[in-house]
Short mmCIF file of C-alpha atoms in Angstrom, two decimals:
data_model
loop_
_atom_site.label_atom_id
_atom_site.label_comp_id
_atom_site.label_asym_id
_atom_site.label_seq_id
_atom_site.Cartn_x
_atom_site.Cartn_y
_atom_site.Cartn_z
CA MET A 1 48.16 66.99 47.12
CA ALA A 2 46.64 70.28 48.57
CA SER A 3 42.57 69.60 48.00
CA HIS A 4 41.72 72.37 46.14
CA TYR A 5 38.77 75.16 47.04
CA ASP A 6 37.77 78.98 46.21
CA LEU A 7 37.87 82.57 48.05
CA ILE A 8 34.97 83.28 48.66
CA CYS A 9 36.45 86.98 47.30
CA ASN A 10 36.08 85.08 44.22
CA VAL A 11 32.83 83.80 44.48
CA ASN A 12 30.11 85.30 42.48
CA GLY A 13 27.03 84.76 39.63
CA GLY A 14 28.96 84.00 36.02
CA SER A 15 27.98 80.09 34.52
CA GLU A 16 31.55 79.51 34.06
CA HIS A 17 31.48 78.19 37.28
CA LYS A 18 28.86 75.54 39.06
CA ILE A 19 30.45 74.36 41.87
CA TRP A 20 31.99 75.88 44.73
CA ARG A 21 33.81 74.94 47.40
CA ILE A 22 34.98 76.43 50.37
CA LYS A 23 37.23 76.29 53.19
CA VAL A 24 35.32 79.19 56.10
CA ARG A 25 34.88 79.54 59.37
CA VAL A 26 30.93 79.83 61.02
CA ILE A 27 31.11 83.47 62.78
CA ARG A 28 27.80 83.48 63.48
CA LEU A 29 25.71 80.85 63.36
CA TRP A 30 21.48 82.06 64.01
CA ARG A 31 18.28 80.89 63.02
CA SER A 32 15.32 83.70 61.19
CA SER A 33 12.59 82.59 63.66
CA TYR A 34 10.74 85.51 60.90
CA PHE A 35 9.93 83.30 58.73
CA LYS A 36 8.72 80.18 60.72
CA ASP A 37 5.69 78.98 59.62
CA ASN A 38 3.60 75.22 60.78
CA ASN A 39 5.15 72.72 58.21
CA ASN A 40 8.41 74.09 57.88
CA LYS A 41 11.49 74.42 60.59
CA PRO A 42 12.77 78.45 60.56
CA MET A 43 15.50 78.78 58.04
CA ILE A 44 19.51 78.98 59.30
CA GLU A 45 22.06 81.30 58.90
CA LEU A 46 25.32 81.53 58.93
CA VAL A 47 28.52 84.58 58.59
CA VAL A 48 31.90 82.46 57.15
CA LEU A 49 35.37 83.49 57.00
CA ASP A 50 38.18 82.10 55.07
CA GLU A 51 41.72 82.29 55.92
CA GLN A 52 41.64 85.99 53.37
CA GLY A 53 39.39 87.38 55.96
CA GLY A 54 36.39 87.36 52.45
CA HIS A 55 33.16 86.79 54.63
CA ILE A 56 30.27 85.60 52.92
CA GLN A 57 25.88 84.87 54.34
CA CYS A 58 24.52 81.71 53.54
CA THR A 59 21.39 80.66 54.09
CA VAL A 60 19.92 76.36 55.22
CA LYS A 61 16.48 77.09 53.86
CA SER A 62 13.80 75.58 55.68
CA ILE A 63 12.84 72.40 53.29
CA HIS A 64 16.78 71.86 53.72
CA VAL A 65 17.42 72.02 57.52
CA TYR A 66 16.63 68.60 58.70
CA LEU A 67 19.85 68.24 56.91
CA PHE A 68 22.46 70.23 58.07
CA GLU A 69 20.84 71.63 61.87
CA ASN A 70 22.72 68.77 63.22
CA SER A 71 26.16 69.03 61.50
CA ILE A 72 27.13 72.29 61.24
CA ASN A 73 28.62 74.88 64.36
CA GLU A 74 28.92 78.46 65.10
CA GLY A 75 33.04 78.16 65.72
CA ASN A 76 33.86 75.74 63.05
CA VAL A 77 35.92 75.47 60.02
CA TYR A 78 34.07 73.36 57.74
CA MET A 79 34.66 72.54 53.57
CA LEU A 80 31.50 73.51 52.08
CA GLU A 81 31.13 72.38 48.64
CA ASN A 82 28.53 72.59 46.02
CA LEU A 83 26.52 75.70 47.34
CA SER A 84 24.01 77.17 44.79
CA VAL A 85 24.55 81.75 44.45
CA ALA A 86 22.76 84.32 44.65
CA LEU A 87 22.71 88.22 44.42
CA ASN A 88 22.38 89.13 48.35
CA SER A 89 19.65 91.70 48.78
CA GLY A 90 18.34 91.15 52.48
CA LYS A 91 16.83 94.43 54.03
CA TYR A 92 19.67 94.15 56.61
CA LYS A 93 23.65 92.79 55.84
CA PRO A 94 26.01 91.21 57.33
CA THR A 95 28.72 91.16 54.19
CA MET A 96 29.29 93.52 52.02
CA HIS A 97 29.72 90.97 49.57
CA GLU A 98 27.55 91.49 46.27
CA PHE A 99 26.31 87.77 46.54
CA ARG A 100 24.66 85.38 48.70
CA MET A 101 25.19 81.42 48.59
CA PHE A 102 22.30 79.36 49.79
CA PHE A 103 23.28 75.26 50.61
CA LYS A 104 21.52 72.58 48.59
CA ARG A 105 20.37 69.05 49.04
CA GLU A 106 23.84 68.07 47.21
CA THR A 107 25.89 70.61 49.22
CA ARG A 108 28.93 68.10 50.83
CA VAL A 109 29.84 68.95 54.45
CA THR A 110 33.50 68.17 55.80
CA LEU A 111 34.26 68.94 59.55
CA VAL A 112 38.57 70.35 59.25
CA GLU A 113 40.48 71.61 61.65
CA ASP A 114 42.12 74.94 60.66
CA SER A 115 44.29 77.12 63.19
CA SER A 116 44.93 79.67 60.77
CA ILE A 117 41.42 80.93 60.26
CA PRO A 118 40.31 84.40 62.66
CA LEU A 119 37.57 82.73 65.48
CA TYR A 120 36.22 86.03 64.94
CA GLY A 121 36.92 88.28 61.46
CA PHE A 122 35.82 91.58 63.66
CA SER A 123 36.10 93.57 60.69
CA PHE A 124 35.77 97.49 62.92
CA VAL A 125 34.42 100.72 61.57
CA PRO A 126 35.90 103.80 62.79
CA PHE A 127 32.93 105.83 64.82
CA VAL A 128 33.34 108.99 61.80
CA GLU A 129 32.32 106.83 59.71
CA ILE A 130 29.62 106.06 61.57
CA LEU A 131 28.41 109.29 62.33
CA ASN A 132 28.56 110.99 58.90
CA GLU A 133 25.88 108.85 57.67
CA THR A 134 22.53 110.70 56.77
CA LYS A 135 20.12 108.57 56.73
CA ASP A 136 19.59 104.71 58.27
CA ASP A 137 22.65 102.07 56.47
CA ARG A 138 21.69 98.47 55.52
CA ARG A 139 25.20 96.92 56.55
CA LEU A 140 25.53 95.84 59.15
CA VAL A 141 28.63 96.88 60.89
CA ASP A 142 31.76 95.59 63.68
CA VAL A 143 32.16 98.56 66.89
CA LEU A 144 34.62 98.80 69.27
CA GLY A 145 34.59 101.47 72.53
CA VAL A 146 34.52 101.23 75.91
CA VAL A 147 31.95 102.04 78.36
CA THR A 148 32.12 105.94 79.16
CA GLY A 149 27.67 106.75 79.96
CA LYS A 150 25.11 104.22 81.03
CA GLY A 151 21.16 105.79 80.81
CA ASN A 152 19.07 104.01 83.48
CA PRO A 153 17.01 100.03 81.72
CA ILE A 154 13.92 101.77 79.20
CA GLU A 155 11.25 99.69 79.92
CA PHE A 156 7.80 99.82 77.68
CA LYS A 157 5.55 97.63 75.76
CA LYS A 158 4.92 97.33 72.16
CA GLU A 159 1.74 95.66 70.81
CA GLY A 160 1.01 94.24 74.20
CA LYS A 161 4.45 93.36 74.53
CA PRO A 162 7.05 94.24 76.87
CA CYS A 163 9.90 95.28 75.91
CA ASN A 164 13.03 96.93 78.01
CA TYR A 165 16.38 98.09 76.49
CA VAL A 166 19.42 100.78 77.93
CA VAL A 167 21.13 103.49 75.88
CA ILE A 168 25.11 103.11 76.81
CA GLU A 169 27.71 105.66 75.46
CA LEU A 170 30.74 104.94 73.25
CA GLU A 171 34.17 106.30 73.56
CA ASN A 172 37.33 105.31 71.13
CA ILE A 173 41.04 105.91 71.62
CA GLU A 174 41.87 108.07 67.92
CA GLY A 175 39.79 110.49 68.27
CA GLY A 176 38.04 110.93 70.94
CA LEU A 177 35.04 109.98 69.79
CA LYS A 178 31.83 109.46 71.09
CA LEU A 179 28.78 106.83 69.96
CA ARG A 180 25.26 105.96 70.45
CA CYS A 181 25.26 102.29 71.21
CA THR A 182 21.30 100.49 72.26
CA LEU A 183 20.93 97.33 74.05
CA TRP A 184 17.18 94.97 73.25
CA GLU A 185 16.06 92.99 74.93
CA ASP A 186 18.59 89.92 75.94
CA TYR A 187 21.61 92.24 74.85
CA ALA A 188 20.51 94.66 77.62
CA PHE A 189 19.89 91.74 80.37
CA MET A 190 23.55 90.30 79.68
CA PHE A 191 25.24 94.03 80.11
CA LEU A 192 23.26 94.98 82.82
CA LYS A 193 24.58 91.22 84.34
CA HIS A 194 27.99 91.72 83.94
CA LEU A 195 28.39 95.09 85.51
CA GLU A 196 26.64 94.18 88.52
CA ASP A 197 29.03 90.80 88.14
CA HIS A 198 32.21 91.69 87.11
CA PRO A 199 32.54 95.65 88.70
CA SER A 200 36.14 97.40 86.95
CA GLU A 201 37.66 99.55 86.32
CA SER A 202 36.65 99.83 83.06
CA TYR A 203 34.42 98.03 80.19
CA VAL A 204 35.44 97.40 76.51
CA VAL A 205 32.94 96.60 74.55
CA VAL A 206 31.83 94.94 71.30
CA LEU A 207 29.59 94.33 69.45
CA GLN A 208 29.82 92.91 65.87
CA PHE A 209 26.90 92.91 63.54
CA ALA A 210 25.88 96.05 64.71
CA LYS A 211 22.80 98.17 63.01
CA MET A 212 22.60 101.99 62.03
CA LYS A 213 20.21 103.61 63.33
CA ASN A 214 19.37 107.83 62.71
CA PHE A 215 18.39 108.83 66.09
CA LYS A 216 17.01 113.22 65.94
CA GLY A 217 19.91 113.03 64.01
CA SER A 218 22.50 111.75 64.68
CA VAL A 219 23.07 108.15 63.99
CA GLY A 220 24.55 105.03 66.36
CA VAL A 221 24.45 101.87 67.00
CA SER A 222 22.36 99.27 68.05
CA ASN A 223 22.23 95.39 68.45
CA THR A 224 19.47 93.28 65.53
CA THR A 225 17.14 89.82 67.02
CA TYR A 226 18.83 87.76 65.46
CA ASN A 227 22.58 88.67 64.01
CA SER A 228 24.74 90.96 66.64
CA LYS A 229 27.12 89.72 69.01
CA LEU A 230 28.17 91.61 72.29
CA PHE A 231 31.25 90.76 74.16
CA ILE A 232 32.62 92.91 77.22
CA ASN A 233 36.07 92.22 78.67
CA ALA A 234 36.21 89.03 76.77
CA ASN A 235 39.67 87.22 76.65
CA ILE A 236 40.15 88.56 73.20
CA PRO A 237 43.49 90.14 71.08
CA GLU A 238 40.96 92.81 70.19
CA ILE A 239 40.01 94.35 73.32
CA GLU A 240 42.98 92.93 74.94
CA ASP A 241 45.04 95.79 72.97
CA PHE A 242 41.86 98.10 73.15
CA GLN A 243 42.65 98.01 76.65
CA MET A 244 46.44 98.28 76.89
CA SER A 245 46.22 101.25 75.17
CA LEU A 246 43.90 102.86 77.15
CA VAL A 247 45.92 102.35 80.33
CA SER A 248 48.58 103.79 77.94
CA SER A 249 45.58 106.89 76.57
CA ASP A 250 44.76 106.82 80.46
CA HIS A 251 48.39 107.48 83.02
CA ALA A 252 48.20 110.40 80.46
CA SER A 253 46.05 112.54 81.71
CA LEU A 254 45.42 111.60 84.81
CA THR A 255 46.72 112.53 88.31
CA LEU A 256 47.74 109.56 90.66
CA GLU A 257 45.05 110.82 93.68
CA GLU A 258 42.56 110.83 89.93
CA GLU A 259 44.31 107.45 89.20
CA PHE A 260 43.82 105.57 92.00
CA LEU A 261 40.93 107.95 94.95
CA GLU A 262 38.66 108.53 92.59
CA ARG A 263 38.44 105.86 89.71
CA GLY A 264 40.50 102.60 90.22
CA VAL A 265 38.15 99.96 91.46
CA TYR A 266 40.07 98.75 94.39
CA LYS A 267 39.91 94.69 94.91
CA SER A 268 42.14 93.27 97.64
CA ILE A 269 45.17 90.21 95.97
CA ALA A 270 42.16 87.86 97.57
CA ASP A 271 39.41 88.88 95.05
CA LEU A 272 42.16 89.41 92.51
CA LYS A 273 42.85 85.74 92.48
CA GLU A 274 38.77 85.48 91.90
CA VAL A 275 38.85 87.82 88.60
CA THR A 276 38.01 85.13 85.31
CA GLN A 277 37.58 88.19 83.05
CA ASN A 278 39.78 90.53 82.84
CA SER A 279 40.47 92.93 83.63
CA VAL A 280 41.27 97.07 85.62
CA PHE A 281 42.16 97.31 89.72
CA VAL A 282 43.09 99.35 92.01
CA THR A 283 45.09 97.72 94.64
CA ILE A 284 47.79 97.73 97.81
CA GLY A 285 50.55 96.07 99.00
CA THR A 286 53.29 95.02 100.48
CA VAL A 287 56.59 93.67 98.59
CA LYS A 288 58.11 90.93 100.20
CA ASP A 289 60.04 89.13 97.87
CA ILE A 290 62.17 89.81 94.51
CA GLU A 291 61.29 85.76 92.66
CA SER A 292 64.72 85.83 91.67
CA GLU A 293 64.71 82.80 89.63
CA TYR A 294 62.60 84.69 86.89
CA ASN A 295 64.64 86.98 85.11
CA TRP A 296 64.85 90.76 85.90
CA CYS A 297 64.78 91.76 82.93
CA TYR A 298 64.14 91.01 79.10
CA ARG A 299 65.57 91.59 75.64
CA ALA A 300 63.05 93.17 74.01
CA CYS A 301 61.47 95.02 70.83
CA LYS A 302 62.61 98.17 69.73
CA LYS A 303 59.03 99.05 67.95
CA CYS A 304 57.03 97.93 70.01
CA SER A 305 58.46 96.04 72.99
CA LEU A 306 57.66 92.25 73.36
CA GLY A 307 60.07 89.70 74.59
CA LEU A 308 62.47 89.19 70.72
CA LYS A 309 63.14 85.40 70.37
CA LEU A 310 66.81 84.22 69.82
CA ASP A 311 66.82 82.53 65.85
CA GLY A 312 70.65 82.33 65.20
CA SER A 313 72.38 85.06 65.37
CA MET A 314 69.46 87.25 64.96
CA PHE A 315 66.45 88.17 67.12
CA TYR A 316 62.69 87.32 66.26
CA CYS A 317 59.51 89.79 67.18
CA LYS A 318 56.34 87.74 66.36
CA LYS A 319 54.47 90.60 67.17
CA CYS A 320 56.11 92.34 64.18
CA VAL A 321 57.18 89.76 62.45
CA THR A 322 60.45 90.93 61.82
CA HIS A 323 63.62 89.35 62.75
CA TYR A 324 66.69 92.49 64.55
CA SER A 325 69.47 92.46 64.99
CA THR A 326 70.37 94.16 67.62
CA PHE A 327 67.13 94.82 71.77
CA VAL A 328 66.16 97.15 73.75
CA THR A 329 67.01 95.88 77.15
CA ARG A 330 63.82 96.30 79.18
CA TYR A 331 62.97 95.42 83.47
CA SER A 332 60.87 93.06 83.75
CA ILE A 333 60.23 92.76 87.77
CA GLN A 334 58.24 89.67 89.15
CA LEU A 335 57.73 91.36 92.94
CA ARG A 336 56.22 88.90 95.06
CA VAL A 337 53.71 90.85 97.13
CA VAL A 338 50.62 90.35 100.32
CA ASP A 339 48.11 92.71 101.46
CA GLU A 340 46.08 91.39 105.35
CA THR A 341 43.90 88.70 102.20
CA ASP A 342 46.69 86.77 100.13
CA SER A 343 49.57 86.83 98.61
CA ALA A 344 50.04 87.08 94.95
CA SER A 345 53.30 87.60 91.81
CA PHE A 346 52.76 91.75 89.71
CA ILE A 347 54.97 91.64 87.09
CA LEU A 348 56.69 95.30 86.93
CA PHE A 349 58.16 96.55 83.45
CA ASP A 350 59.57 99.32 82.33
CA LYS A 351 58.26 102.70 82.76
CA GLU A 352 57.31 102.19 86.27
CA ALA A 353 60.13 99.91 86.67
CA SER A 354 62.32 102.29 85.35
CA ASN A 355 60.18 105.56 87.76
CA PHE A 356 61.20 104.04 90.98
CA LEU A 357 64.85 102.79 90.11
CA LYS A 358 65.77 106.21 88.47
CA ILE A 359 67.83 103.78 86.50
CA PRO A 360 67.37 102.56 82.79
CA ALA A 361 67.17 99.40 82.57
CA TYR A 362 70.43 98.57 80.14
CA GLU A 363 72.14 101.42 82.04
CA LEU A 364 71.28 98.85 85.76
CA ARG A 365 72.73 95.93 83.19
CA THR A 366 75.09 96.92 81.62
CA SER A 367 76.40 98.23 85.93
CA TYR A 368 76.09 94.96 86.56
CA ILE A 369 77.33 92.44 83.82
CA ALA A 370 80.71 95.21 84.48
CA LYS A 371 81.14 93.73 88.32
CA GLY A 372 80.52 90.89 87.46
CA GLY A 373 76.60 89.64 88.68
CA ASP A 374 75.75 86.57 88.81
CA LYS A 375 72.76 86.41 86.02
CA ASN A 376 70.92 84.10 88.14
CA ARG A 377 70.65 87.00 90.46
CA HIS A 378 69.48 90.30 90.81
CA PRO A 379 71.20 93.47 91.16
CA GLU A 380 70.88 94.38 94.17
CA GLU A 381 69.50 97.88 93.75
CA ILE A 382 65.81 95.49 92.50
CA ASP A 383 65.68 95.30 96.57
CA SER A 384 64.69 98.41 97.19
CA PHE A 385 61.14 97.64 96.37
CA LYS A 386 61.23 94.94 99.21
CA ASP A 387 59.00 95.35 102.62
CA LYS A 388 57.51 98.66 101.40
CA LYS A 389 54.52 99.13 100.05
CA PHE A 390 52.89 100.72 97.38
CA LEU A 391 50.01 101.65 95.23
CA PHE A 392 49.04 99.42 92.14
CA LYS A 393 46.96 99.22 88.57
CA VAL A 394 47.54 96.05 88.09
CA GLN A 395 45.64 94.39 85.40
CA VAL A 396 43.98 91.04 85.06
CA LYS A 397 45.03 89.15 82.41
CA ILE A 398 42.80 85.39 81.91
CA GLN A 399 45.32 83.14 79.98
CA ASP A 400 44.16 78.94 80.95
CA MET A 401 40.95 78.63 83.85
CA GLU A 402 41.60 74.64 83.99
CA SER A 403 45.78 75.22 84.90
CA ILE A 404 46.45 75.92 88.03
CA VAL A 405 47.12 80.11 88.38
CA PRO A 406 44.65 80.61 85.69
CA TYR A 407 45.74 84.51 85.30
CA VAL A 408 48.91 86.39 84.81
CA ILE A 409 48.56 89.93 86.69
CA SER A 410 50.37 93.29 85.62
CA ILE A 411 51.00 96.14 86.81
CA SER A 412 50.36 98.93 84.96
CA ARG A 413 50.94 101.88 87.72
CA LEU A 414 52.94 102.42 90.52
CA CYS A 415 52.01 105.33 93.14
CA PHE A 416 54.56 105.59 96.39
CA GLU A 417 53.50 108.39 97.66
CA ASP A 418 53.08 108.26 101.29
CA ASN A 419 50.82 110.35 102.08
CA ILE A 420 48.26 109.24 98.71
CA ILE A 421 48.53 105.48 99.93
CA ALA A 422 47.85 107.12 104.11
CA SER A 423 44.41 108.46 101.80
CA PHE A 424 43.75 104.89 100.07
CA GLU A 425 44.06 103.38 103.20
CA LYS A 426 41.53 105.68 104.94
CA LYS A 427 38.69 105.03 102.44
CA TYR A 428 39.31 101.16 102.36
CA GLN A 429 39.37 101.07 105.52
CA ILE A 430 43.05 98.56 105.45
CA GLU A 431 43.78 97.18 108.16
CA GLU A 432 47.49 95.64 108.86
CA VAL A 433 46.00 92.56 110.40
CA ALA A 434 47.06 89.13 109.46
CA LEU A 435 45.08 86.71 109.87
CA ILE A 436 45.40 82.84 109.70
CA GLN A 437 43.33 79.53 109.00
CA ASP A 438 45.46 78.19 111.32
CA ASN A 439 48.73 78.50 112.96
CA SER A 440 50.72 75.30 110.37
CA GLU A 441 49.36 78.06 108.01
CA LEU A 442 50.96 80.75 109.41
CA LEU A 443 54.05 82.20 106.68
CA SER A 444 52.51 79.55 103.78
CA GLN A 445 52.04 82.36 101.39
CA PHE A 446 56.23 83.80 101.13
CA THR A 447 56.76 79.95 100.56
CA GLU A 448 54.61 77.37 98.71
CA SER A 449 54.41 78.61 94.92
CA SER A 450 57.93 78.83 93.78
CA ASP A 451 57.59 75.02 92.48
CA LEU A 452 54.52 76.28 90.53
CA LEU A 453 56.13 78.93 89.32
CA LYS A 454 58.78 78.09 87.67
CA ASP A 455 56.85 75.85 85.11
CA ASN A 456 54.20 78.15 83.82
CA LEU A 457 56.18 81.53 83.06
CA SER A 458 57.77 82.34 80.36
CA VAL A 459 59.35 85.13 80.22
CA SER A 460 57.88 87.26 77.88
CA CYS A 461 56.55 91.19 78.14
CA ASP A 462 53.30 90.04 78.32
CA ASN A 463 53.79 86.74 80.82
CA GLY A 464 53.75 85.91 84.16
CA VAL A 465 51.74 83.82 86.58
CA ASP A 466 51.01 83.35 90.22
CA THR A 467 49.50 81.13 92.53
CA PRO A 468 47.05 80.49 95.22
CA SER A 469 48.54 80.03 98.58
CA PRO A 470 45.37 80.04 100.53
CA LEU A 471 45.48 81.66 104.19
CA LEU A 472 42.09 82.77 105.19
CA PRO A 473 38.61 80.82 106.38
CA THR A 474 36.14 80.82 103.35
CA GLY A 475 34.70 84.57 102.76
CA LYS A 476 36.02 85.99 106.33
CA THR A 477 38.58 89.06 105.35
CA ALA A 478 39.81 91.79 107.64
CA SER A 479 36.93 93.74 106.67
CA ASN A 480 33.93 91.04 106.76
CA MET A 481 34.04 89.12 110.03
CA ASP A 482 32.08 91.12 113.02
CA SER A 483 34.61 93.10 114.78
CA SER A 484 32.24 91.99 117.85
CA VAL A 485 34.76 87.95 117.61
CA ILE A 486 37.93 89.53 116.98
CA LYS A 487 40.61 89.51 118.93
CA VAL A 488 43.98 90.76 118.17
CA LEU A 489 46.91 89.14 119.86
CA ASP A 490 51.57 89.99 118.91
CA VAL A 491 52.26 86.66 118.31
CA ASP A 492 56.64 86.24 118.39
CA LEU A 493 57.54 85.08 114.38
CA ALA A 494 61.35 84.65 115.63
CA GLU A 495 60.22 82.35 118.30
CA TYR A 496 57.73 80.80 116.53
CA CYS A 497 59.49 79.88 113.33
CA GLY A 498 62.52 78.18 115.11
CA ASN A 499 60.63 75.08 116.06
CA ALA A 500 61.50 72.30 114.61
CA SER A 501 58.12 70.74 113.83
CA PHE A 502 57.10 74.26 111.71
CA ASP A 503 57.35 72.69 107.66
CA THR A 504 59.23 76.08 107.11
CA PRO A 505 61.96 76.67 104.36
CA SER A 506 65.23 77.59 106.04
CA LYS A 507 65.52 80.88 104.19
CA CYS A 508 62.83 81.53 106.06
CA LYS A 509 64.05 80.93 109.42
CA GLY A 510 67.27 82.87 109.00
CA GLU A 511 65.77 85.34 107.80
CA MET A 512 63.11 85.87 111.58
CA HIS A 513 65.78 84.99 113.09
CA SER A 514 67.84 87.75 112.02
CA GLU A 515 65.21 90.16 114.46
CA GLN A 516 62.89 89.49 116.98
CA THR A 517 59.37 89.94 113.92
CA ILE A 518 55.86 90.23 115.94
CA VAL A 519 52.70 89.86 114.13
CA ARG A 520 49.30 91.21 115.14
CA VAL A 521 46.97 88.01 114.21
CA ALA A 522 43.27 88.28 114.24
CA VAL A 523 41.28 85.15 115.58
CA HIS A 524 37.49 84.42 114.74
CA GLY A 525 36.72 84.08 118.56
CA ASP A 526 35.89 85.89 122.71
CA GLU A 527 38.80 85.94 125.08
CA GLN A 528 38.34 82.01 125.67
CA SER A 529 39.92 81.47 121.57
CA ALA A 530 42.49 84.18 122.37
CA LYS A 531 43.98 82.16 125.44
CA LYS A 532 43.86 78.74 123.44
CA LEU A 533 46.01 80.67 120.60
CA ARG A 534 48.81 82.16 123.02
CA LYS A 535 48.34 78.40 123.51
CA VAL A 536 48.92 76.58 121.25
CA ILE A 537 52.42 78.49 120.51
CA LYS A 538 53.91 78.43 123.78
CA GLU A 539 53.64 74.54 123.11
CA GLU A 540 55.24 74.47 119.71
CA LYS A 541 57.43 76.57 121.00
CA ASN A 542 58.90 74.83 123.94
#
């Protein structure tokens, strides 16, 4: 029999219920040091969340801190039993519940496993509601927006102590409204450090438990000293959904020149693979292969475009939580893209694929089936991507930093106009040279990753993988190597790959023999080093 517990929405100060029992996740924990005295530890304050989204503030008084300080951690789920109830009358209210709860000496705390309770419990307040306030509000709010402006850090002294803050401007998507946000002390440092360490085209910010302040007749938000939590481009669903909406809205308003030459933040493929947070960048590369082990199209939900799962005779969408009898065919093409630093798998979805191929996915699928096409291969029309150079606007989504392939790189916009590509290369001084770590790795970027990919990819519109293919000496790229020590050689790969001692799949060998393939190889060293490489290649050929 399931254990009985109370919902937060039912907590009250009436006498009919003397022992409260709630199952909650601790979404915020802090210590109220301003109540600290010489005899007692600072109080512990909690904001907890239950399975129905109810929030309530709980307090461990100073005299009871020693009983519970090692039993409660932020993020965990607990069964809390036998708490007292009082009116919620604090200066700033992290919840709008009429009451708050206090731990007692007799309170029982039990750690439980329950994934049904959300991790963060955001309750975002629309910008228009905040901007329409005419005075300071004691409630704490959650806000979400993209950074559209940033002031310089301000330092000053208050009561002889140094203080600092930075003002940023946040914009929402729906109404285009902008909100002033002031970050103080550690929050300002955290924000500025993130901008320095993680350059990105856009920064989506969540400030949880922010206070509303009236500044010169305009209401904005700022962090509190203890309660607030700051998220910047974090790997959480709310920010990821906002970023997707942001990309879609940008497409409607930005030209290709603005997207790639003016606003985009460029990273090479090698740098993309070092990203540790969800980010949006622009890059350039050549499509060398279509990864046929993955389906080139998928069954999509008509409402949200997410991949559908076959469930009996119906198709189920986990996002819409709905079964459908029909589906829409959409592109999901796995491209192997290479630049002068590395290679990676990019996933190209329906809109940009249709724009390049000039045929919708459902038409191509129908035609391919009618011709008796092999379901394990792709239509020949998709091969038109191969050996063509593109500019890519990509989203790097982190999935699991502990896995071999921790990220998914998906294409949100594609540019194949030669004049824009040429301007991009000129702007970033991109040279078409191939760099090698040693002669045995010359072609590894195209050949060593397929087995890893098969174990990590499930076909859906928001899944995709990549695997490292190291080609460069650590820290060296075409752009940062000293030009005085670079020698460029012409290497005949068709002859070189024909040597049986070179560990390259036969498919690659056949392609190499089909025509003379000359690759320019940069050698980090003097003329003597260049001669050594020529000698190595000659010996391998013989």
